[in-house]
mmCIF file with all atom_site columns, C-alpha atoms in Angstrom:
data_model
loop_
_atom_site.group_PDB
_atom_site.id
_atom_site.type_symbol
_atom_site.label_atom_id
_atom_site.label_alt_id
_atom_site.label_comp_id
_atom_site.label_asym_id
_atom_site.label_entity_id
_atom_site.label_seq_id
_atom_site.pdbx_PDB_ins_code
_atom_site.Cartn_x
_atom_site.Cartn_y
_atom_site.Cartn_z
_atom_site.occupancy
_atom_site.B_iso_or_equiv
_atom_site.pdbx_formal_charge
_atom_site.auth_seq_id
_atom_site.auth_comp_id
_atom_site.auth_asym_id
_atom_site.auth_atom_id
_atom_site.pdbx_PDB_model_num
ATOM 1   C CA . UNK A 1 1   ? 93.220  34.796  28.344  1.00 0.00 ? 17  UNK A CA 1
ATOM 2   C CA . UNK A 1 2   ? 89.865  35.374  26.624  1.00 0.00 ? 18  UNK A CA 1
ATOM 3   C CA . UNK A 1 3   ? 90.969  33.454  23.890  1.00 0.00 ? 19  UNK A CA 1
ATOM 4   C CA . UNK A 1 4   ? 92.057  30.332  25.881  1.00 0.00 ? 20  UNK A CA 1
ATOM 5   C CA . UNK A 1 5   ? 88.156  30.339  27.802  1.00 0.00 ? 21  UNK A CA 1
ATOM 6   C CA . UNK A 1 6   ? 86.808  30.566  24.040  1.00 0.00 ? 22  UNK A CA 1
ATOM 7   C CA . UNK A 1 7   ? 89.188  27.574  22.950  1.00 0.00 ? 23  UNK A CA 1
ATOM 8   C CA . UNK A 1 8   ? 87.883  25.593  26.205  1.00 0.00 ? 24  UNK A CA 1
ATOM 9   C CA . UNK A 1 9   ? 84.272  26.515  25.810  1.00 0.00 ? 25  UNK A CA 1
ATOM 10  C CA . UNK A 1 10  ? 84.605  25.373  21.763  1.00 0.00 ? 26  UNK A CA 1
ATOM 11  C CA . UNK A 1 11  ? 86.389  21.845  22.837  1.00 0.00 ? 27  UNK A CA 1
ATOM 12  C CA . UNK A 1 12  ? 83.829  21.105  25.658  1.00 0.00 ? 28  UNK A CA 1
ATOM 13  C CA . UNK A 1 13  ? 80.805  21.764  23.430  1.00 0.00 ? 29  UNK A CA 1
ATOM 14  C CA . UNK A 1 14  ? 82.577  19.092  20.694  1.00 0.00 ? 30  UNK A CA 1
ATOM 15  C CA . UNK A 1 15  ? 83.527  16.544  23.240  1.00 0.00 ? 31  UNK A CA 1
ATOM 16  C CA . UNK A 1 16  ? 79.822  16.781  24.613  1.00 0.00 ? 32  UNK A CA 1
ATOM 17  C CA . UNK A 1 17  ? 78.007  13.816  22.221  1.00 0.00 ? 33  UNK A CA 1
ATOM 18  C CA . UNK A 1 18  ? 75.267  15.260  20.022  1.00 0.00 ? 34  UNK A CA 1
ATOM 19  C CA . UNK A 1 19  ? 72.393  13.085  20.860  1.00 0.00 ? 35  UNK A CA 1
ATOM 20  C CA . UNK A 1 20  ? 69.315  13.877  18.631  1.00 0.00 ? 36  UNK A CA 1
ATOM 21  C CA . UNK A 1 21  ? 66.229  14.919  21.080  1.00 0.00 ? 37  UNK A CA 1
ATOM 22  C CA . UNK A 1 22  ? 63.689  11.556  21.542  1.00 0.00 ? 38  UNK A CA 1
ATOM 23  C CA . UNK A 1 23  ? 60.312  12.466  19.129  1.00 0.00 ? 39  UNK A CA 1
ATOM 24  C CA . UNK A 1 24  ? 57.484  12.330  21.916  1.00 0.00 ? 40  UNK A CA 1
ATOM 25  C CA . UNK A 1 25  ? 54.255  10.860  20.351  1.00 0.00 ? 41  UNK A CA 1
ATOM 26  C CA . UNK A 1 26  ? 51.760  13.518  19.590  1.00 0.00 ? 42  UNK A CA 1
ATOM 27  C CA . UNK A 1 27  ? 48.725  12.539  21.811  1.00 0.00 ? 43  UNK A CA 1
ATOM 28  C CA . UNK A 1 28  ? 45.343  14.444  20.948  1.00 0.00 ? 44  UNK A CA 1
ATOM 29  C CA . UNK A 1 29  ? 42.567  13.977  23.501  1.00 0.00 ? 45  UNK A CA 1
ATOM 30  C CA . UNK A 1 30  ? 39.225  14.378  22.525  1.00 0.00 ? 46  UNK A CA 1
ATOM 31  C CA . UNK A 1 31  ? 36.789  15.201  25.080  1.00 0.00 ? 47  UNK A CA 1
ATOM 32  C CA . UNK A 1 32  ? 34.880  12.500  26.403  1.00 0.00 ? 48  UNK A CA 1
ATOM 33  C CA . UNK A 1 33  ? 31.819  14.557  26.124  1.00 0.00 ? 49  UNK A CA 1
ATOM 34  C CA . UNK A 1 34  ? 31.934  15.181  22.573  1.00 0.00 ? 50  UNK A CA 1
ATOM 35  C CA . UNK A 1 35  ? 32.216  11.772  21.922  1.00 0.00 ? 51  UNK A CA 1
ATOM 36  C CA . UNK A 1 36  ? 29.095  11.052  23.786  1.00 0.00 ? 52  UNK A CA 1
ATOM 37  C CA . UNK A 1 37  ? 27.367  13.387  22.745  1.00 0.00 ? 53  UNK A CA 1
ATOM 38  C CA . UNK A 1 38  ? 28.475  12.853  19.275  1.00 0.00 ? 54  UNK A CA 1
ATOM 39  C CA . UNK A 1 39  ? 27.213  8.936   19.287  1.00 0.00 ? 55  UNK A CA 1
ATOM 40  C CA . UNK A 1 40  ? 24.102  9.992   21.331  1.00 0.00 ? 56  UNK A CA 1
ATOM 41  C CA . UNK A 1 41  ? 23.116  11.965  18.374  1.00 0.00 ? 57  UNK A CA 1
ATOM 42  C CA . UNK A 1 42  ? 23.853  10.110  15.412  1.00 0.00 ? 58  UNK A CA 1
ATOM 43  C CA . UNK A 1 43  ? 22.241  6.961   17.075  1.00 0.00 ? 59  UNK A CA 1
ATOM 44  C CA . UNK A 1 44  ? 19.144  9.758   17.777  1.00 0.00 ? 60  UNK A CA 1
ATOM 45  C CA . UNK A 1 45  ? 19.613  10.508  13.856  1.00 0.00 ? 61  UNK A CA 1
ATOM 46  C CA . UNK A 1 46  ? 20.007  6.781   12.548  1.00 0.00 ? 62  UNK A CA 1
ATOM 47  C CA . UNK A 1 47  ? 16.661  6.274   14.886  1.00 0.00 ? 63  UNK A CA 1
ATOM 48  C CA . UNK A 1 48  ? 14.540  8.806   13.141  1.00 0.00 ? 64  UNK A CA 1
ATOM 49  C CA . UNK A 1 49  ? 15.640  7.747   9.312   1.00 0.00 ? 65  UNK A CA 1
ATOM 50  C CA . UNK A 1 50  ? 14.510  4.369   10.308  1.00 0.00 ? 66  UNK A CA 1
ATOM 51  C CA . UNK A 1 51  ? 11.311  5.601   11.817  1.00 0.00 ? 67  UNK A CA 1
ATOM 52  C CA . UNK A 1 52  ? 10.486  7.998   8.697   1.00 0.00 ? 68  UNK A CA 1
ATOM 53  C CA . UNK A 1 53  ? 11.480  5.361   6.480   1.00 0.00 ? 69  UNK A CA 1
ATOM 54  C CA . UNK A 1 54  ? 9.193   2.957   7.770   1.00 0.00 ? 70  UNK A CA 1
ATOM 55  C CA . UNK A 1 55  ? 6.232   5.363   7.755   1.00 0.00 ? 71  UNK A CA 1
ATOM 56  C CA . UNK A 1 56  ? 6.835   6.031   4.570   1.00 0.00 ? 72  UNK A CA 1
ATOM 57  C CA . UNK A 1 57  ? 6.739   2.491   3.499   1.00 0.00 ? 73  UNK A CA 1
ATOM 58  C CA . UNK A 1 58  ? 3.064   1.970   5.591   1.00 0.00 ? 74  UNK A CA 1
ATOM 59  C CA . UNK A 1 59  ? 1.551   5.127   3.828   1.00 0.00 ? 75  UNK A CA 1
ATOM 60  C CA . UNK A 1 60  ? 2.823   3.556   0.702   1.00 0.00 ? 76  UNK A CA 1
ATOM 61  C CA . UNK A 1 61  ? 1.414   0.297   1.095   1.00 0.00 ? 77  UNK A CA 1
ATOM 62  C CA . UNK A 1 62  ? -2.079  1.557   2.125   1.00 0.00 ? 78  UNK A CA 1
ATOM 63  C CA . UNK A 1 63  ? -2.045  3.420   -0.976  1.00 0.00 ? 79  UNK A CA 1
ATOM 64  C CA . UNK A 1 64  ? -1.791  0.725   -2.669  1.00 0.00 ? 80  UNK A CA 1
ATOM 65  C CA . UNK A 1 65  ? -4.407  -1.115  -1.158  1.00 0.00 ? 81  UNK A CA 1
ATOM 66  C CA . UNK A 1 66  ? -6.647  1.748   -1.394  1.00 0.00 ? 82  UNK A CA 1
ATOM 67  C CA . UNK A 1 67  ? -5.872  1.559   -5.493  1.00 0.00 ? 83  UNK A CA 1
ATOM 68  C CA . UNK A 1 68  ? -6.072  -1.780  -5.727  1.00 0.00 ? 84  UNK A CA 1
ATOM 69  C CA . UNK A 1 69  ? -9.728  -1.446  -3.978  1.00 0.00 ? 85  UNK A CA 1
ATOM 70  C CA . UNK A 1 70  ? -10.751 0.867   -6.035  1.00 0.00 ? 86  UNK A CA 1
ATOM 71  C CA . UNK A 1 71  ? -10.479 -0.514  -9.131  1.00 0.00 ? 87  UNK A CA 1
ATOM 72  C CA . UNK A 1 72  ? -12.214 -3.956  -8.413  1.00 0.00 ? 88  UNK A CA 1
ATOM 73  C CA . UNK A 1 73  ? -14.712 -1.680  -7.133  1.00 0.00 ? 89  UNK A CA 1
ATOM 74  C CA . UNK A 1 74  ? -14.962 -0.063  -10.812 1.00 0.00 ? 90  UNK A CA 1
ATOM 75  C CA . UNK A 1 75  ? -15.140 -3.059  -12.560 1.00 0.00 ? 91  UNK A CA 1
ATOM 76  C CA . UNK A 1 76  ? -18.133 -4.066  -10.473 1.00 0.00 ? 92  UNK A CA 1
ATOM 77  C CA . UNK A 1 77  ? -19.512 -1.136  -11.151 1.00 0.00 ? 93  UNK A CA 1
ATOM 78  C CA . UNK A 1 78  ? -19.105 -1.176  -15.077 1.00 0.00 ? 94  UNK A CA 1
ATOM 79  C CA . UNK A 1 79  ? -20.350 -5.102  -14.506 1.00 0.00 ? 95  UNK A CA 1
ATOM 80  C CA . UNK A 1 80  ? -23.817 -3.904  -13.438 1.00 0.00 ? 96  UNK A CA 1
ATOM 81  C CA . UNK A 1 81  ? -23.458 -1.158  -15.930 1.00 0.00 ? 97  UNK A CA 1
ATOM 82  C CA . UNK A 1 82  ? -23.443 -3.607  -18.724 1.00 0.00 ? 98  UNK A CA 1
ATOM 83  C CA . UNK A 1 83  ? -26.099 -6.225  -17.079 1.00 0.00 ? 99  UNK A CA 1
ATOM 84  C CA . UNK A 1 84  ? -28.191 -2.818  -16.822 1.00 0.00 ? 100 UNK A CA 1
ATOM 85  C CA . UNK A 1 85  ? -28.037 -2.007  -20.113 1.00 0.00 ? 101 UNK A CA 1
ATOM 86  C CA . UNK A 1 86  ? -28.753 -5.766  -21.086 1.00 0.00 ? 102 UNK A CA 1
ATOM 87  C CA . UNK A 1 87  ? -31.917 -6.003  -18.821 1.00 0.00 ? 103 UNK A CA 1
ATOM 88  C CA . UNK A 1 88  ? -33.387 -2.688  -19.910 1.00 0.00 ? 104 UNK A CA 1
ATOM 89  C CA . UNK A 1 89  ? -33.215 -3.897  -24.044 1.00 0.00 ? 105 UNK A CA 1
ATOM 90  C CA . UNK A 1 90  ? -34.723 -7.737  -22.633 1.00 0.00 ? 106 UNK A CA 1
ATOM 91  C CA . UNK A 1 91  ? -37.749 -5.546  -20.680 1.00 0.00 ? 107 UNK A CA 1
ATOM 92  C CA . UNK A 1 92  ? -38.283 -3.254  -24.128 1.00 0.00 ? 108 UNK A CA 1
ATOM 93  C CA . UNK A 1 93  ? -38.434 -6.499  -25.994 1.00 0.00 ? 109 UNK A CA 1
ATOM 94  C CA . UNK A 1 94  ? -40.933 -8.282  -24.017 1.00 0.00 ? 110 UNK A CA 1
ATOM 95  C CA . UNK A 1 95  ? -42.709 -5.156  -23.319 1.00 0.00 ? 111 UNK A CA 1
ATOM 96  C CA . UNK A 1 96  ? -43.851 -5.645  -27.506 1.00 0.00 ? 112 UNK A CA 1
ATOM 97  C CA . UNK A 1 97  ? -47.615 -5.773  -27.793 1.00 0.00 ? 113 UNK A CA 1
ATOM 98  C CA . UNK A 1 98  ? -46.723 -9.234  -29.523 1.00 0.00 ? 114 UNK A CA 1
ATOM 99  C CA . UNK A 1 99  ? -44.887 -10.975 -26.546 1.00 0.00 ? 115 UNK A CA 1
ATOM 100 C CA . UNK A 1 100 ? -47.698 -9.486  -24.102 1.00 0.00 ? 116 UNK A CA 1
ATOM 101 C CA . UNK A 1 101 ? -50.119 -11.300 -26.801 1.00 0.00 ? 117 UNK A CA 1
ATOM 102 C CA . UNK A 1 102 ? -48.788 -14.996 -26.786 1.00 0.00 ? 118 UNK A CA 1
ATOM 103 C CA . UNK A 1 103 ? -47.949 -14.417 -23.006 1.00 0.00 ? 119 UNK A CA 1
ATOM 104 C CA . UNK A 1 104 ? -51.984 -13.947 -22.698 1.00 0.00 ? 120 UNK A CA 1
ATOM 105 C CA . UNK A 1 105 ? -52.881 -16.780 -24.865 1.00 0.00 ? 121 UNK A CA 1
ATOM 106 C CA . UNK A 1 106 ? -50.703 -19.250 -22.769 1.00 0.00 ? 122 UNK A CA 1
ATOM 107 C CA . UNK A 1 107 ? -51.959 -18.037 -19.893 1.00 0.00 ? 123 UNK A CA 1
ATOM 108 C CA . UNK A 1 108 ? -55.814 -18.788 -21.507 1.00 0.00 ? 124 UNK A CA 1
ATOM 109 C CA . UNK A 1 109 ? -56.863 -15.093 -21.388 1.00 0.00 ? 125 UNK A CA 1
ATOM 110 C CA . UNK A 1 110 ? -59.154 -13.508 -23.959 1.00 0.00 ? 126 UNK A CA 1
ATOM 111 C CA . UNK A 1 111 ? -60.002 -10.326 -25.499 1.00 0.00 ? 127 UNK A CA 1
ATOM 112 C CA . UNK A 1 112 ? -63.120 -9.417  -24.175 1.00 0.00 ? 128 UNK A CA 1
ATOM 113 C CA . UNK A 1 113 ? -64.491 -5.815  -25.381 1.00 0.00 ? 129 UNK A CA 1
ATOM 114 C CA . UNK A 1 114 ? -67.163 -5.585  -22.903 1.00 0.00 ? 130 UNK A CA 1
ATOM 115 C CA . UNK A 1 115 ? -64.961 -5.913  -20.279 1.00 0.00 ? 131 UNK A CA 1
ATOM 116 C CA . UNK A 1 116 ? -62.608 -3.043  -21.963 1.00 0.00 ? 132 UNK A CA 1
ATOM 117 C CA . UNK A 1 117 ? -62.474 0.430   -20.389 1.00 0.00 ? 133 UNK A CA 1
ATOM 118 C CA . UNK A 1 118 ? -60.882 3.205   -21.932 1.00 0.00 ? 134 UNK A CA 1
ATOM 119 C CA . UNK A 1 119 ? -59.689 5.839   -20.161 1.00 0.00 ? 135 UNK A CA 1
ATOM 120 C CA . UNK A 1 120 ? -59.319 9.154   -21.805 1.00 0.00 ? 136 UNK A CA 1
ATOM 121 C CA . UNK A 1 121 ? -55.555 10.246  -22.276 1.00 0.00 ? 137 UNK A CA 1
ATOM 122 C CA . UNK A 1 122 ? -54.187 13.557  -20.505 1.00 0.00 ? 138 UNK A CA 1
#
């Protein structure tokens, strides 16, 4: 008798159809949290590139201003340098005993001794 419940057991397992089981779709969930907090902080991070970034640039052009101010500012300078250097050989030229000479003569002065003091030297 055991063998005739193993014989009906074997045919009601092969007459059952073998269906194969559905595949579910594998759902993961993120947290809505993270995700918020996730685009909270790369917007936050994005925001402070852009600031830094821009800071940078404004330091960077004032520097160059600052240069670019400088140097006109040292070519003026070597400019009166050179007009300097030109005005001090023009005085040493007139100051000659010759030019002071003619300048006297066209101004209708005259060497007068009597009127000549000397000074003693120190």
């Amino acid at each position: 008798m055991a063998a005739v419940r193993v014989r009906q057991h074997q045919q009601q397992q092969v007459q059952q159809p073998i269906t194969p089981p559905s595949p579910q779709p594998t759902i993961i969930r993120r947290k809505k949290t993270n995700q918020k907090f996730e685009k909270t902080m790369l917007i936050v991070l994005v925001s402070i590139v852009a600031v830094l970034s821009v800071l940078v640039l404004n330091k960077q052009a004032a520097i160059q201003t600052t240069s670019m101010d400088i140097q006109k500012i040292e070519t003026e300078a070597e400019e009166i340098a050179k007009k300097n250097v030109d005005l001090t050989v023009r005085v040493s030229e007139l100051s000659t005993y010759d030019n002071i000479w003619k300048k006297a003569k066209e101004l209708g002065l005259t060497q007068n001794e009597k009127n000549v003091k000397v000074v003693p030297g120190e």
